[in-house]
Amino acid sequence: MITRRYLAAFAAGLALTVSACGGEGAGSGTSGSGGAADGDITVGVAMPTQTSERWIADGNNVKAGLEEAGYEVDLQYANDDIPTQSQQIDQMITKGDDLLIVAAIDGTALSSQLAAAKAAGIPVISYDRLIRGSGDVDFYVSFDNYNVGVQQGTSLLTGLGLLNEDGSPGTATGPFNVELFAGSLDDNNAQFFWNGAMDVIQPFIDSGQVVVQSGQTTIDQAATLRWQQETAQKRMEDLLTSAYNGGGTVDGVLSPYDGISRGIITALQNAGYGSAEKPMPIITGQDAEIASVKLINDGVQYSTIFKDTRKLAEEAVTAAEAMLDGEEPEANDTTTYDNGVKVVPAYLLESQIVTKDNIVETLVDTEYYSQAEVDTGQAG
Ligand code: BGC
């Protein structure tokens, strides 16, 4: 990769010393000459979809951070279509992008692209979702995904009153009817979220305080392909007809993502939930999408998990700068993320449970959203 840097500098007719310094300024673009050299370096950024706010924010933040550091950015979205994403990455490699940052749609579908990147000397950072089945992933930036699941499970139980926020037993005893949703099985994160949540919920299923009336308790039964809202709505409608026709009501729903939660909420509202006689169940989520934050503020959804994508983008940019300078990026986890071929060194960030009580503290005070956005449920 250093060679690629030298070549880029030569091509621009710059002195070798400019790109060889590799110290501060060369990567950060803060020195005039370093910035000029960085201008010849292009980072390909492959994002999965624009149908979810978080990926739009991720793409924008990564792009802005890289540009500020002096790099050119080739940002592509793939409409959640696997062949489109493969093609986009193929093109990034043929065009000679110098480093790739990839948030995969299907984490197992990119081995040949990654092999081609490796052969061309292009380092690859796996962004948020681990790329599996390839030895050619150099680094992973994400959140502590198992803990995200623990937080989802915990907030479901605190919402039901089975647990207090400090983890001690709550005043409620149940039994509560709970249905379980998981994410897309081709996304490595889905399993981590599920494992974290189920490690917290399973003891309550075992004690009989949580009852899954549908009997659908495996991740395969609970999965939602591509994390699609409509798919989740359809499954919730089916669960209501098949398992709650005899008069029982749903008290809680484990949902791994805000879009899925909104699908679940629509199905429940269509079935008459959300009134004094038939209150909305405790419903979890993830990503603090603005429409869902409003639903939480309005008492419709119970919780979400806030993952500050600004910080994740910053980590990706820091790792990219290190790698383009020929250095090892700093990892804070070198054991958890085995992708089937290697354990990928990772930098993991922490997430936070958000409920109505702490929206202001977590999202408004940190300027993730303005109060007006929370009130209207619309960004901007
Ligand atoms: C991300 C989540 C997101 C989900 C659906 C996962 O890989 O980690 O933040 O909710 O994809 O987009």
XYZ file of C-alpha atoms and ligand atoms in Angstrom:
392
model
C 0.000 0.000 0.000
C 2.956 2.287 0.595
C 3.999 1.561 -2.970
C 0.590 2.699 -4.146
C 1.073 5.937 -2.276
C 4.452 6.521 -3.872
C 3.004 5.827 -7.302
C 0.179 8.252 -6.726
C 2.632 10.926 -5.686
C 4.859 10.316 -8.696
C 1.908 10.476 -11.019
C 1.082 13.879 -9.661
C 4.666 14.938 -10.220
C 5.282 15.433 -6.541
C 8.550 14.900 -4.757
C 8.957 11.482 -3.219
C 9.544 12.984 0.190
C 6.051 14.399 0.297
C 4.374 11.044 0.312
C 7.190 9.235 2.070
C 6.947 11.274 5.233
C 3.860 9.329 6.307
C 3.686 11.222 9.571
C 1.160 13.744 10.776
C -0.124 15.933 8.046
C 0.440 13.416 5.254
C -2.545 11.415 6.397
C -4.531 14.209 7.899
C -4.075 16.592 5.019
C -3.237 19.394 7.400
C 0.008 20.320 5.689
C -0.252 21.861 2.267
C 1.966 19.368 0.460
C 0.571 16.374 2.370
C -2.934 17.468 1.455
C -1.969 17.703 -2.192
C -0.548 14.181 -2.151
C -3.655 12.845 -0.430
C -5.727 14.387 -3.162
C -4.456 11.627 -5.420
C -5.686 8.917 -3.136
C -9.216 7.644 -3.576
C -11.143 5.652 -1.016
C -14.025 3.512 -2.289
C -16.956 3.428 0.134
C -19.608 0.744 -0.490
C -22.831 1.155 1.505
C -25.819 -1.217 1.402
C -28.944 0.907 1.023
C -30.483 4.341 1.214
C -33.809 3.033 2.488
C -32.537 3.266 6.050
C -31.435 6.583 7.514
C -28.484 5.200 9.321
C -26.680 4.146 6.150
C -27.247 7.553 4.572
C -25.723 9.166 7.660
C -22.872 6.635 7.652
C -22.114 7.315 3.988
C -22.210 11.093 4.410
C -20.127 11.069 7.576
C -17.465 8.731 6.181
C -17.269 10.785 2.991
C -16.973 14.092 4.859
C -14.302 12.701 7.207
C -12.238 11.281 4.365
C -12.504 14.467 2.334
C -11.439 16.497 5.323
C -8.391 14.264 5.575
C -7.598 15.114 1.972
C -8.780 11.995 0.150
C -11.021 11.612 -2.865
C -14.123 9.536 -2.119
C -16.006 7.150 -4.368
C -19.265 6.538 -2.418
C -21.741 3.969 -3.757
C -25.072 2.621 -2.499
C -26.381 -0.723 -3.757
C -30.169 -0.676 -3.110
C -29.788 -3.779 -0.939
C -29.003 -5.750 -4.118
C -26.077 -8.162 -3.797
C -24.994 -8.227 -7.503
C -25.087 -4.404 -7.577
C -22.791 -4.203 -4.583
C -20.385 -6.810 -6.012
C -20.262 -4.857 -9.263
C -19.645 -1.566 -7.508
C -16.723 -3.060 -5.618
C -15.368 -4.667 -8.819
C -15.400 -1.219 -10.387
C -13.681 0.394 -7.425
C -10.882 -2.143 -7.818
C -10.544 -1.689 -11.602
C -10.586 2.064 -11.254
C -7.669 1.729 -8.846
C -9.214 3.018 -5.638
C -6.537 2.899 -2.946
C -8.558 1.529 -0.045
C -12.065 0.117 0.377
C -14.550 0.661 3.192
C -17.377 -1.834 2.813
C -20.683 -2.262 4.654
C -21.794 -5.531 3.082
C -25.341 -6.508 2.184
C -24.578 -10.219 2.313
C -21.462 -10.657 4.413
C -20.569 -13.925 2.681
C -20.906 -12.762 -0.919
C -17.760 -10.692 -1.403
C -14.896 -13.221 -1.291
C -13.926 -12.889 -4.951
C -14.017 -9.080 -4.781
C -11.836 -9.145 -1.698
C -9.371 -11.550 -3.321
C -9.094 -9.161 -6.274
C -8.539 -6.244 -3.887
C -5.826 -8.184 -2.107
C -4.125 -9.041 -5.411
C -4.151 -5.350 -6.335
C -2.724 -4.356 -2.928
C -5.909 -2.558 -1.841
C -6.613 -2.806 1.877
C -10.203 -3.454 2.978
C -12.003 -2.164 6.055
C -15.209 -3.973 6.905
C -17.681 -1.325 8.080
C -20.213 -2.191 10.799
C -21.052 -5.609 9.270
C -18.286 -8.191 9.240
C -17.377 -9.624 5.836
C -17.266 -13.374 6.302
C -15.438 -16.240 4.596
C -12.459 -14.190 3.423
C -8.915 -13.872 4.716
C -8.599 -10.572 2.886
C -10.455 -8.354 5.350
C -7.835 -6.206 7.037
C -9.803 -4.423 9.730
C -13.300 -4.140 11.195
C -14.977 -1.082 12.703
C -18.297 -1.602 14.448
C -20.137 -1.494 17.740
C -20.093 -4.169 20.409
C -22.846 -6.042 18.608
C -23.373 -8.727 21.260
C -23.904 -5.962 23.795
C -26.389 -4.244 21.462
C -28.413 -7.467 21.718
C -28.025 -7.552 25.503
C -29.323 -3.978 25.618
C -32.299 -4.891 23.416
C -33.191 -7.865 25.624
C -32.654 -5.842 28.793
C -34.842 -2.960 27.653
C -37.620 -5.406 26.715
C -37.507 -6.850 30.238
C -37.286 -3.468 31.986
C -40.198 -2.233 29.871
C -42.238 -5.218 31.009
C -41.202 -4.561 34.614
C -39.429 -7.903 35.000
C -36.090 -6.166 35.524
C -35.060 -2.849 37.001
C -32.608 -0.688 35.097
C -29.794 -1.732 37.426
C -30.451 -5.378 36.505
C -32.176 -6.303 39.765
C -35.552 -8.134 39.633
C -38.473 -5.825 38.910
C -41.845 -5.759 40.587
C -43.725 -7.521 37.766
C -43.849 -11.282 37.685
C -45.643 -12.046 34.428
C -46.323 -14.258 32.658
C -46.010 -11.973 29.620
C -46.637 -12.904 26.005
C -43.610 -11.949 23.940
C -42.824 -12.445 20.250
C -39.297 -12.454 18.887
C -37.884 -10.900 15.713
C -34.349 -11.184 14.340
C -32.504 -9.415 11.514
C -31.250 -10.675 8.159
C -29.369 -13.946 8.452
C -26.804 -12.972 5.805
C -25.721 -10.107 8.084
C -23.239 -11.294 10.689
C -24.616 -8.758 13.160
C -28.042 -10.396 13.228
C -26.661 -13.439 15.062
C -24.783 -11.251 17.560
C -27.885 -9.166 18.328
C -29.969 -12.320 18.735
C -27.424 -14.070 20.953
C -27.087 -11.044 23.216
C -30.841 -10.579 23.515
C -31.623 -14.258 24.025
C -28.952 -14.661 26.697
C -30.936 -12.113 28.681
C -34.451 -13.303 27.775
C -34.012 -17.105 27.833
C -33.908 -17.431 31.665
C -37.316 -15.704 31.782
C -38.675 -18.105 29.149
C -37.301 -20.980 31.230
C -38.979 -19.648 34.385
C -42.289 -19.183 32.562
C -42.387 -15.413 33.111
C -42.011 -14.858 29.369
C -44.126 -16.994 27.049
C -43.662 -17.072 23.283
C -47.200 -18.073 22.272
C -46.234 -18.688 18.644
C -43.528 -21.139 19.711
C -41.197 -19.426 17.222
C -38.054 -19.200 19.304
C -35.220 -19.938 16.868
C -33.363 -17.277 14.909
C -34.354 -19.011 11.658
C -38.036 -18.637 12.553
C -37.588 -15.061 13.752
C -35.345 -13.800 10.912
C -36.293 -10.886 8.633
C -34.606 -11.018 5.226
C -32.829 -7.693 4.381
C -34.266 -6.207 7.598
C -37.401 -5.260 5.620
C -40.207 -3.402 7.358
C -42.910 -4.971 5.124
C -41.610 -8.486 5.807
C -41.769 -7.839 9.539
C -45.287 -6.388 9.270
C -46.443 -9.485 7.386
C -44.889 -11.840 9.945
C -46.452 -9.915 12.847
C -49.853 -10.085 11.105
C -49.403 -13.841 10.695
C -48.407 -14.248 14.346
C -51.468 -12.297 15.494
C -53.780 -14.463 13.429
C -52.161 -17.764 14.253
C -51.247 -17.384 17.939
C -53.529 -14.680 19.367
C -56.889 -15.485 17.858
C -58.148 -17.010 21.069
C -58.151 -13.663 22.911
C -54.616 -13.471 24.335
C -52.708 -10.248 23.775
C -49.094 -9.512 22.953
C -47.242 -7.825 25.833
C -43.800 -7.442 24.313
C -41.916 -7.748 21.029
C -38.160 -8.103 20.666
C -37.264 -6.145 17.547
C -33.661 -5.740 16.373
C -34.087 -2.635 14.200
C -36.370 0.435 14.109
C -37.630 -0.268 10.569
C -38.714 -3.732 11.681
C -40.327 -2.167 14.771
C -42.366 0.183 12.581
C -43.636 -2.793 10.557
C -44.577 -4.577 13.782
C -46.324 -1.439 15.087
C -48.392 -1.086 11.906
C -49.544 -4.705 12.168
C -50.464 -4.209 15.820
C -52.292 -0.929 15.178
C -54.276 -2.577 12.361
C -55.289 -5.247 14.889
C -56.575 -2.635 17.347
C -53.549 -2.262 19.644
C -52.710 1.181 20.998
C -55.870 1.896 22.987
C -56.507 1.969 26.738
C -58.126 -1.499 26.617
C -55.447 -2.933 24.358
C -52.186 -1.060 24.982
C -49.202 -1.259 22.653
C -46.798 -3.982 23.732
C -43.276 -3.105 24.864
C -41.368 -2.935 21.562
C -37.601 -2.560 21.203
C -35.557 -1.344 18.232
C -32.171 -0.160 17.053
C -30.527 2.818 15.339
C -32.554 5.673 16.831
C -34.100 6.472 13.448
C -35.914 9.791 13.701
C -39.380 8.388 12.907
C -38.930 5.830 15.676
C -37.560 8.349 18.155
C -40.821 10.247 17.682
C -42.762 7.007 18.253
C -40.808 6.522 21.482
C -41.467 10.111 22.508
C -45.176 9.535 21.795
C -45.205 6.337 23.884
C -45.827 3.989 20.933
C -42.423 2.248 20.776
C -40.651 1.575 24.068
C -36.943 1.702 23.249
C -34.226 1.836 20.646
C -30.471 1.413 20.753
C -28.456 4.495 19.878
C -25.284 3.813 17.948
C -23.566 7.102 17.220
C -22.730 6.682 13.544
C -20.676 9.886 13.650
C -18.213 8.100 15.909
C -18.196 4.985 13.746
C -17.444 7.058 10.660
C -14.644 8.772 12.554
C -13.144 5.379 13.485
C -13.314 4.231 9.882
C -11.524 7.378 8.739
C -8.854 7.006 11.447
C -8.268 3.373 10.442
C -8.150 4.320 6.747
C -5.581 7.048 7.404
C -3.397 4.650 9.374
C -3.536 2.009 6.662
C -2.837 4.459 3.877
C 0.169 5.581 5.885
C 1.333 1.963 6.016
C 0.555 1.612 9.704
C -1.572 -0.840 11.680
C -4.859 0.721 12.758
C -5.503 0.607 16.475
C -7.741 -2.303 17.499
C -9.532 -2.706 20.831
C -10.761 -6.244 20.134
C -8.653 -8.984 18.579
C -10.635 -12.063 19.623
C -14.372 -11.739 18.952
C -14.810 -11.388 15.227
C -13.835 -14.676 13.623
C -15.127 -14.499 10.058
C -14.649 -18.209 9.398
C -11.172 -17.744 7.907
C -9.484 -15.344 10.319
C -10.107 -13.356 13.434
C -10.416 -9.819 12.138
C -8.905 -7.129 14.381
C -11.636 -4.708 15.319
C -12.363 -1.356 16.846
C -15.707 -1.569 18.646
C -17.779 1.303 19.991
C -20.371 1.305 22.744
C -24.101 1.803 22.278
C -26.825 3.171 24.563
C -30.402 2.230 25.403
C -32.813 5.067 24.598
C -36.293 5.312 26.125
C -38.656 8.269 26.416
C -36.868 9.286 29.627
C -33.439 9.896 28.127
C -34.124 11.047 24.540
C -32.967 14.580 25.346
C -29.814 13.488 27.160
C -28.727 10.916 24.565
C -29.886 12.412 21.270
C -30.652 16.109 21.634
C -27.856 17.195 23.996
C -25.355 15.375 21.767
C -26.792 17.191 18.719
C -27.624 13.951 16.951
C -31.120 15.424 16.524
C -32.698 18.754 17.347
C -35.715 18.887 19.617
C -37.764 19.965 16.595
C -36.738 16.798 14.743
C -37.740 14.665 17.717
C -41.094 16.438 17.915
C -41.902 16.120 14.207
C -40.230 12.787 13.535
C -38.547 14.284 10.498
C -34.876 14.933 9.922
C -33.666 18.308 8.746
C -26.637 -2.753 11.627
C -27.822 -2.157 12.322
C -28.960 -1.971 11.361
C -29.208 -3.189 10.510
C -30.211 -2.928 9.432
C -27.053 -3.989 10.910
O -25.961 -4.566 10.312
O -25.621 -3.016 12.569
O -27.444 -0.932 12.886
O -30.130 -1.744 12.106
O -28.004 -3.629 9.943
O -29.772 -1.937 8.561
